[in-house]
Coordinates of C-alpha atoms in Angstrom, one line a residue:
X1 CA -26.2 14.5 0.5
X2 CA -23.1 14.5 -1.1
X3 CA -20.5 14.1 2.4
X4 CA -19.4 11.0 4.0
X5 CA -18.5 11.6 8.0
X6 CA -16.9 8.2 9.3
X7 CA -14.7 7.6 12.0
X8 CA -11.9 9.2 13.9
X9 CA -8.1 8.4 13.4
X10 CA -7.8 6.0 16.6
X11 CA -9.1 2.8 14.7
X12 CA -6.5 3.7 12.0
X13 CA -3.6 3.7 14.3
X14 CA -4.9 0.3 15.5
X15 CA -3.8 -1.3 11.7
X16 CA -0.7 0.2 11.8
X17 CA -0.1 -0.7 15.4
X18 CA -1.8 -4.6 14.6
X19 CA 0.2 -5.0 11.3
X20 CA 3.1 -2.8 11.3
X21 CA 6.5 -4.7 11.4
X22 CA 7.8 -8.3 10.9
X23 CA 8.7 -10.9 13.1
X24 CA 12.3 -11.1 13.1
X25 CA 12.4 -14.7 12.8
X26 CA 10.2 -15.4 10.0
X27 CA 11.8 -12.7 8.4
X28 CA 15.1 -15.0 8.7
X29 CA 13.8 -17.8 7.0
X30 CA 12.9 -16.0 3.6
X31 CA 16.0 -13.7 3.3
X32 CA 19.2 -15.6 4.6
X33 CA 18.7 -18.4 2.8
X34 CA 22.5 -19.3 2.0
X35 CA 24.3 -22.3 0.4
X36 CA 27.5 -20.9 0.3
X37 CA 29.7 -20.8 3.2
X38 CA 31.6 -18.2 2.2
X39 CA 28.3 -15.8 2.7
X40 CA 27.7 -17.3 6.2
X41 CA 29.6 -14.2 7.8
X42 CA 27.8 -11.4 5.8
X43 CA 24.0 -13.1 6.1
X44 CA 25.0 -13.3 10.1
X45 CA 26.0 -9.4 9.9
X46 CA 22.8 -8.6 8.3
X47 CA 20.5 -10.6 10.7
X48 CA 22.3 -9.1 13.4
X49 CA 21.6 -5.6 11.9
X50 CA 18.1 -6.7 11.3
X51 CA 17.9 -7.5 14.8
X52 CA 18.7 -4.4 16.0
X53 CA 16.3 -2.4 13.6
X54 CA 13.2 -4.8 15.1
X55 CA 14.1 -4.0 18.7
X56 CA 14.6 -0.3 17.4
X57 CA 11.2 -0.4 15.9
X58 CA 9.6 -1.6 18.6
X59 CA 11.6 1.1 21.3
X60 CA 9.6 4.0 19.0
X61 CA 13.5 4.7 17.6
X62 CA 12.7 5.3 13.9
X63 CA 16.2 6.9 12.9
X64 CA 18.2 3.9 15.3
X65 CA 15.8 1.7 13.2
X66 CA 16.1 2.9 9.7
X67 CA 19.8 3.3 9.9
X68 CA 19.5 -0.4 10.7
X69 CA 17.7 -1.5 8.2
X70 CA 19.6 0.4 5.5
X71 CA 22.6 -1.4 6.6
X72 CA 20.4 -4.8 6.1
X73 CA 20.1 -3.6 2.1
X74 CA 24.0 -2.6 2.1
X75 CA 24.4 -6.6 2.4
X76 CA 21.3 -7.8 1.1
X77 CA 19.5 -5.8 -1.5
X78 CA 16.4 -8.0 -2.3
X79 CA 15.6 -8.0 2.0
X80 CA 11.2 -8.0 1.6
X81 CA 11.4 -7.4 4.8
X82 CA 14.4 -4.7 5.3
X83 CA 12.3 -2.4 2.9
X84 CA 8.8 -3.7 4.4
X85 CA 10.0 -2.8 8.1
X86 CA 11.3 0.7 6.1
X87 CA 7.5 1.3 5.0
X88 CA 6.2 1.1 8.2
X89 CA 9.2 3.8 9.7
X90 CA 7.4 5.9 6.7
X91 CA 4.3 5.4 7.5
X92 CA 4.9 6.4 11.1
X93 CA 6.5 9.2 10.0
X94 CA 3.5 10.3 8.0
X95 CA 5.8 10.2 4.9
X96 CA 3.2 8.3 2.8
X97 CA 4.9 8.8 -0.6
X98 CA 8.0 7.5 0.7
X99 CA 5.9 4.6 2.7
X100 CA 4.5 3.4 -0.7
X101 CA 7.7 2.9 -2.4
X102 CA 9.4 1.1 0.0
X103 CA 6.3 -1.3 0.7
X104 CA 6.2 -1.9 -3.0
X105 CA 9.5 -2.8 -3.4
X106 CA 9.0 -5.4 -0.3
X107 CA 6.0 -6.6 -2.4
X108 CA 7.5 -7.0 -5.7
X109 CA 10.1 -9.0 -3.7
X110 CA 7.6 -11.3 -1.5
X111 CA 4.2 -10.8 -2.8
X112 CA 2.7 -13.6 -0.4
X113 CA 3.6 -11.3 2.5
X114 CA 0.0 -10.1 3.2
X115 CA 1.1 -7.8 5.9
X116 CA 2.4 -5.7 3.4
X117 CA -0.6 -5.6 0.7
X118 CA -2.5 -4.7 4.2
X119 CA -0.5 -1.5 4.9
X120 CA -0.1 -1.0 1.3
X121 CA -3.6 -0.6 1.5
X122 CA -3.4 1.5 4.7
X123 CA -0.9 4.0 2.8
X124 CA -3.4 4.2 -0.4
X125 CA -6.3 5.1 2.5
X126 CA -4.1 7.9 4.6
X127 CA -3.5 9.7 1.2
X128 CA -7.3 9.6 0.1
X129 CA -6.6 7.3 -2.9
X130 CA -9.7 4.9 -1.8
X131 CA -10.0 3.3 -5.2
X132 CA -6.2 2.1 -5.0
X133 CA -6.4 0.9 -1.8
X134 CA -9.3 -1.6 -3.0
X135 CA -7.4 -4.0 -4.4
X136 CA -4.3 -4.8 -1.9
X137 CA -7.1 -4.9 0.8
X138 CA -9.2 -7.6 -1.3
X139 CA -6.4 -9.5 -1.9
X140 CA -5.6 -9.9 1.9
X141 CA -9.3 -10.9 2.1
X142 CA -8.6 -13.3 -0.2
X143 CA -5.7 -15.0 1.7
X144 CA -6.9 -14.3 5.1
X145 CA -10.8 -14.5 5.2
X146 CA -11.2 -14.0 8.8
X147 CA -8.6 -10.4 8.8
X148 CA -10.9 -7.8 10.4
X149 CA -8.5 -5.3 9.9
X150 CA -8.7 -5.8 6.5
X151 CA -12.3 -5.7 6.1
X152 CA -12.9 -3.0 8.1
X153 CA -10.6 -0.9 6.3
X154 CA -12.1 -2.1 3.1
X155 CA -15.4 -1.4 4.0
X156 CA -14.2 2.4 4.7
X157 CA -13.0 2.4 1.4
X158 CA -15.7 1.0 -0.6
X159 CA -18.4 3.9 1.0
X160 CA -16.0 6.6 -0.5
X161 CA -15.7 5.1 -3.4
X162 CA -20.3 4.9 -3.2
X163 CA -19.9 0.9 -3.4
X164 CA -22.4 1.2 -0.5
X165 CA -24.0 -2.3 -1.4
X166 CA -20.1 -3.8 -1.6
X167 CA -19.6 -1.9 1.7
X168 CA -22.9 -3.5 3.3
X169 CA -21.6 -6.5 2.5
X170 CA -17.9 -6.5 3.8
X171 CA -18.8 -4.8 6.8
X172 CA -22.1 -6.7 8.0
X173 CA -19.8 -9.8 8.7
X174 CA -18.1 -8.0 11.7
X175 CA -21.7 -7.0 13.4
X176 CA -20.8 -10.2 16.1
X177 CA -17.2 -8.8 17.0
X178 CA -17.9 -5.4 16.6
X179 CA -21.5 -4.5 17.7
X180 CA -20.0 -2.6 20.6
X181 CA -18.1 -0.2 18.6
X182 CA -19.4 2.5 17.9
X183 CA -17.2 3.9 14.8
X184 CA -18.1 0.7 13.1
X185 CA -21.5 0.8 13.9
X186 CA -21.4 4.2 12.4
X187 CA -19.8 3.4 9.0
X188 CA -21.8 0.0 8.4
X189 CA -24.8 2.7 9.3
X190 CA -23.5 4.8 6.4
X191 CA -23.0 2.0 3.9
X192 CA -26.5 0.3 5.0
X193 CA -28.5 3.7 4.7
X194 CA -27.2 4.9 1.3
X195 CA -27.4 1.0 -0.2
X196 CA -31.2 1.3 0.7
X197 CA -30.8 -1.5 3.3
X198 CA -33.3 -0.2 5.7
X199 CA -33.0 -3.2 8.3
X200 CA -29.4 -2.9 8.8
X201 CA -29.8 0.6 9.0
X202 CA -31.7 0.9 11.6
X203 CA -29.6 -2.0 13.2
X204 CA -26.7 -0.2 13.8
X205 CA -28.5 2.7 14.7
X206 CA -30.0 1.8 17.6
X207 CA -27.0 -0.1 18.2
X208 CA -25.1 3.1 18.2
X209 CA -27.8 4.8 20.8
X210 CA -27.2 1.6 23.3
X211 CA -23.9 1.2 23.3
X212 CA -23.1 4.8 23.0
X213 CA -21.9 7.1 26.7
X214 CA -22.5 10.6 27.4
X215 CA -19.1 11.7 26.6
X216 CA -18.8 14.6 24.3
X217 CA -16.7 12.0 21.7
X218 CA -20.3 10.0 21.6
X219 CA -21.9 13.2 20.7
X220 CA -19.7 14.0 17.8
X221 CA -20.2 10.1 16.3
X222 CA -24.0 10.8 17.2
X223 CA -24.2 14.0 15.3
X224 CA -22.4 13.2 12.4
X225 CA -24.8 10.1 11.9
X226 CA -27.7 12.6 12.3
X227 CA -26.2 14.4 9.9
X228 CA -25.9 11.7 7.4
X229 CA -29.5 10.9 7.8
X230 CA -30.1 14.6 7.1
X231 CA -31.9 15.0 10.6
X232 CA -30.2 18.2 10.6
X233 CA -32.0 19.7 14.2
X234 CA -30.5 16.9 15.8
X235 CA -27.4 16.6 15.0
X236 CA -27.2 20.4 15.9
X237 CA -28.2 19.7 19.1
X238 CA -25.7 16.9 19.2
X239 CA -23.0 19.2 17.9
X240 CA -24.3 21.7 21.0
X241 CA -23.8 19.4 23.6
X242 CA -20.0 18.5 22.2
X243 CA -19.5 22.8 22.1
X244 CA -20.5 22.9 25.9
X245 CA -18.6 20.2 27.2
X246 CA -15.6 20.5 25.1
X247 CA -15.7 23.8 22.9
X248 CA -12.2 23.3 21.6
X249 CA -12.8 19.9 20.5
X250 CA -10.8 18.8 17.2
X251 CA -13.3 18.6 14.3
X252 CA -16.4 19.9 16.3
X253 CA -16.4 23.2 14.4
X254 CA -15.6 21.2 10.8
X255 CA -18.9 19.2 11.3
X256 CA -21.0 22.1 12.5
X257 CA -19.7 23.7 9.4
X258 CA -20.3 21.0 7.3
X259 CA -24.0 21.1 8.9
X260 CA -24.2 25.1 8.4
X261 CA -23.4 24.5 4.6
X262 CA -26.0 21.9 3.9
X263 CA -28.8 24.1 5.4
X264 CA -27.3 26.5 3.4
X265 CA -26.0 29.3 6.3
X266 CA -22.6 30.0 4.7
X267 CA -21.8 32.8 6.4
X268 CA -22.4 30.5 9.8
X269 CA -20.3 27.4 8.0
X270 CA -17.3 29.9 7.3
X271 CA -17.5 31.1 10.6
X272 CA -17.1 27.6 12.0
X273 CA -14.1 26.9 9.4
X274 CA -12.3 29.6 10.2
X275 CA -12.6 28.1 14.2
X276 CA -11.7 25.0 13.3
X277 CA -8.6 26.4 11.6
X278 CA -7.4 28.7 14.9
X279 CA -7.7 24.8 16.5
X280 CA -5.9 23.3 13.7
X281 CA -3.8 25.8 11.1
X282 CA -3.2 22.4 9.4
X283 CA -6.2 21.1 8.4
X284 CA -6.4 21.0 4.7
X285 CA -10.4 20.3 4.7
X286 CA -11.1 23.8 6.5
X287 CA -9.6 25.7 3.8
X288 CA -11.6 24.0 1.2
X289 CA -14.8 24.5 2.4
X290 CA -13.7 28.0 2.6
X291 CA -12.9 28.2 -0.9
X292 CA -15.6 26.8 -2.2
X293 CA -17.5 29.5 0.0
X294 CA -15.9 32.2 -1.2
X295 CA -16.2 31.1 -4.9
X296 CA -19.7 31.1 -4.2
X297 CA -19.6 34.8 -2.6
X298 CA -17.6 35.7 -5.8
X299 CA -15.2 36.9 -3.0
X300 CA -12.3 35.6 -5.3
X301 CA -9.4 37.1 -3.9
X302 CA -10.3 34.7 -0.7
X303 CA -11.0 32.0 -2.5
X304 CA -7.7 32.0 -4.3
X305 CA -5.8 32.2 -1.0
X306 CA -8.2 29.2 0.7
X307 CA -7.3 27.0 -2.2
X308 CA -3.5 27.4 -2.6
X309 CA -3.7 27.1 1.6
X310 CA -5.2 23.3 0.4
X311 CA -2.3 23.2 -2.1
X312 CA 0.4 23.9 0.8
X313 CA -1.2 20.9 2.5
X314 CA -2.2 18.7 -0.2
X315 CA -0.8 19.3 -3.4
X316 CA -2.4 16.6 -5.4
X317 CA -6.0 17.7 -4.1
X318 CA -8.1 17.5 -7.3
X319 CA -11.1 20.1 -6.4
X320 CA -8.5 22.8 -4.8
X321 CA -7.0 22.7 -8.2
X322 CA -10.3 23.0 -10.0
X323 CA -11.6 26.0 -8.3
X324 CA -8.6 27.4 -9.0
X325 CA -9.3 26.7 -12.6
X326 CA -13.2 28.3 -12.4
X327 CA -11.4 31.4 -10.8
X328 CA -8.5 31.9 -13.6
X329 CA -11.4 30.9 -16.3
X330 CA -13.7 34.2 -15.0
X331 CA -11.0 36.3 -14.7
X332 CA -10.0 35.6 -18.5
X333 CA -6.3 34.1 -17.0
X334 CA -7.2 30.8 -19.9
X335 CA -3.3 29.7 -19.5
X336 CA -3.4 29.6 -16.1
X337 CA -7.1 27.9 -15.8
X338 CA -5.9 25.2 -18.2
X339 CA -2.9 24.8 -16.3
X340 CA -5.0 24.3 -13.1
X341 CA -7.4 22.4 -14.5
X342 CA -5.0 19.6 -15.8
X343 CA -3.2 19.7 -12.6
X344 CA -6.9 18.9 -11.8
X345 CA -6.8 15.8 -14.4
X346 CA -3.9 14.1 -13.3
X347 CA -5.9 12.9 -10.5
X348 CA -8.9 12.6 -11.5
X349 CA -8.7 11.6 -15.1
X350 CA -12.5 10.5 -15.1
X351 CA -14.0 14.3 -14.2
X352 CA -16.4 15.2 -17.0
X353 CA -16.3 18.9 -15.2
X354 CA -12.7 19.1 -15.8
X355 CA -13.4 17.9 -19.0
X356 CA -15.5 20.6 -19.8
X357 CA -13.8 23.0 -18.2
X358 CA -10.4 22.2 -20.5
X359 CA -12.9 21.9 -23.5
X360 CA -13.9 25.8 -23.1
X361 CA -10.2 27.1 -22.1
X362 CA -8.8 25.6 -24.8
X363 CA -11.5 27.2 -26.8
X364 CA -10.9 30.7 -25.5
X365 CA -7.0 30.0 -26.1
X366 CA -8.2 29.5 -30.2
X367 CA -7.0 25.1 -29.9
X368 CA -10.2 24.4 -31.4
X369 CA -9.7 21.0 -32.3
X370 CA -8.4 19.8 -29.0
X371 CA -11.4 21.6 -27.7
X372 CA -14.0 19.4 -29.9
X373 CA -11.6 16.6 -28.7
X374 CA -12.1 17.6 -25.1
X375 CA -16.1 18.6 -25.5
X376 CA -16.7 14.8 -26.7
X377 CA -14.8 13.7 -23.6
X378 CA -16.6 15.5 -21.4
X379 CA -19.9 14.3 -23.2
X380 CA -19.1 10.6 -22.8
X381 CA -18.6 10.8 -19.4
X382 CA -21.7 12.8 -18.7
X383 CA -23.8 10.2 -20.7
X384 CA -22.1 7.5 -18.8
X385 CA -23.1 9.1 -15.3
X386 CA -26.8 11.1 -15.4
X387 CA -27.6 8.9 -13.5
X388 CA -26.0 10.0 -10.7
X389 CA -26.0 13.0 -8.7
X390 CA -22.3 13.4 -8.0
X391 CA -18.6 15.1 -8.5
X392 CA -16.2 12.3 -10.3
X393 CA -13.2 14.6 -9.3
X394 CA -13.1 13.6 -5.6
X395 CA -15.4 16.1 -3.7
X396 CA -17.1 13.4 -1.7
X397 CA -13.8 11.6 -1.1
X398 CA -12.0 14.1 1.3
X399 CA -15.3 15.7 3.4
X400 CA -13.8 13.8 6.2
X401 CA -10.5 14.8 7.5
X402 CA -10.9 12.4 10.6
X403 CA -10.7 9.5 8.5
X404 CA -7.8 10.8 6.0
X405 CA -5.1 11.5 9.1
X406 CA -4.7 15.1 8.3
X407 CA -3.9 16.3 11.3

């Protein structure tokens, strides 16, 4: 099965909430430090400022705050903690791009801070960039062993990126302060099952039953992990039991989809997509799927529309831009496919499709040697993965909006 269903947005807010701005005073210590005198009245004015954006933070004020903290970096323009406090404004803001360059800068500035690597890693996870969010989040490990915020979002991380074993491994240590949760009994249920480890599997699974409610929310977890086994009857019926309570239920009609599409109903799955976007226009997954369905109706008129809808809402989303290039590529339109397709390869360099796909174009276009260039790309990369069934361009990595924060 080649989609990952994990948990909702809630336990993300929790990191942001848990690690999301400094303490004030420690913040002092590392970025006042003055032996001048004749600084003493500026570093005061600053502190003060900071002050002020802390207590705006902390009020929900983000523009009070950031106008704040922008007057920090008029008098001090190495504050760590000015631009770290700045990220989180960002990240609140959903501004992820923005986020990451002003947590970076804090970083390079005070690279012990862990509470920056941690949302660092946080950012890297929001814009489905699992791989680069590995490393911050390891190196928290590293300095805090016991951060379960850390580990958790780790975990999450390493089962997009199919580390399933690594996943096993960095989520299995939370089973004693987590084995009443059920979205982490779900994930470490995800990891377990695709890493072959049967016991823990089955753990968490019937972990999940007994700790589980009757709410439709329960359902939805319940279904999904149905669906992950590939016990597709039941997680229908799970996914039923969500549609009777709670009809209009954000991502109900994404899963049931998603479950349509495996059992190979696409009219049913586009159906459900096309709910799911009269619940949520914004959705960038929705449209996707829809694209991908329509490229397979060779309806692909609608397919060109669902993936530049993806585009509006995620411009750097590898496999919107690849379909785009298998549309352009049938409809003989080789210098906008190649176009397409390295729009394509600037995110996911390591695509032997897109490869390919570039190899050909640039073959109909007469480049032939950059196309025998391209061609032994595309080989090496397919020789270096027959082994395993699935699509290096990102495909698996995005099949679960809840977990992404498109919302």
């Amino acid at each position: 099965m080649k989609r990952f269903f994990t948990e909702n947005l809630a336990v993300l807010l929790l990191f942001v909430a848990s690690s999301g701005c400094f303490c004030a005073t420690s913040a002092a210590k590392e970025i006042w430090p003055r032996s001048e005198q004749a600084a003493a009245a500026q570093a005061s004015s600053a502190k003060a400022r900071f002050e002020q954006g802390q207590a705006a933070l902390q009020a929900g004020d983000l523009d009070a705050a950031e106008k704040a903290f922008r007057g920090v970096l008029e008098n001090e323009p190495n504050s760590a903690a000015a631009y770290a406090n700045l990220g989180v404004i960002a990240m609140r803001r959903k501004s992820w791009d923005a986020a990451l360059g002003d947590l970076r800068k804090a970083e390079k500035l005070a690279p012990r801070l862990t509470g920056v690597r941690l949302n660092i890693g946080l950012v890297e996870f929001h814009r489905g960039r699992y791989a680069e969010a590995i490393a911050p989040l390891e190196s928290v490990l590293r300095d805090q062993p016991g951060s379960g915020q850390a580990r958790y979002l780790l975990g999450m991380c390493q089962v997009f990126t199919d580390h399933f074993a690594e996943a096993t491994e960095t989520l299995e240590p939370l089973w004693k302060e987590r084995q009443g949760d059920v979205m982490y009994l779900y994930v470490l249920g995800i990891a377990a099952n695709k890493a072959g480890k049967k016991e823990i599997d089955e753990r968490a699974m019937k972990q999940l039953l007994e700790v589980g409610g009757d709410t439709p929310e329960f359902h939805l977890i319940l279904g999904k992990a149905y669906l992950q086994h590939q016990e597709y009857d039941t997680a229908f019926a799970e996914f039923q039991k969500v549609a009777a309570a709670s009809p209009d239920m954000p991502f109900l009609h994404f899963n049931l989809g998603i479950a349509y599409e495996e059992t190979g109903k696409n009219e049913l799955a586009a159906e459900e997509f096309l709910k799911d976007i009269r619940i949520d226009p914004d959705l960038a997954d929705n449209y996707y799927q829809l694209g991908k369905i329509y490229a397979q109706q060779q309806k692909e008129a609608e397919a060109e529309q669902a993936y530049r809808e993806v585009l509006k809402r995620d411009p750097q989303r590898p496999g919107a831009w690849f379909g785009l290039a298998k549309i352009y590529q049938g409809q003989g339109k080789y210098e906008e496919g190649l176009k397409a397709v390295e729009e394509t390869l600037k995110t996911a360099p390591g695509s032997d499709k897109a490869h390919y796909l570039r190899a050909q174009l640039l073959q109909k276009l007469g480049r032939k040697e950059e196309a025998k260039t391209e061609f032994a790309t595309a080989k090496k990369l397919m020789d270096a993965d027959l082994d395993k069934d699935r699509e290096r361009w990102g495909e698996k990595q995005v099949a679960s909006p809840e977990v992404t924060g498109q919302e």
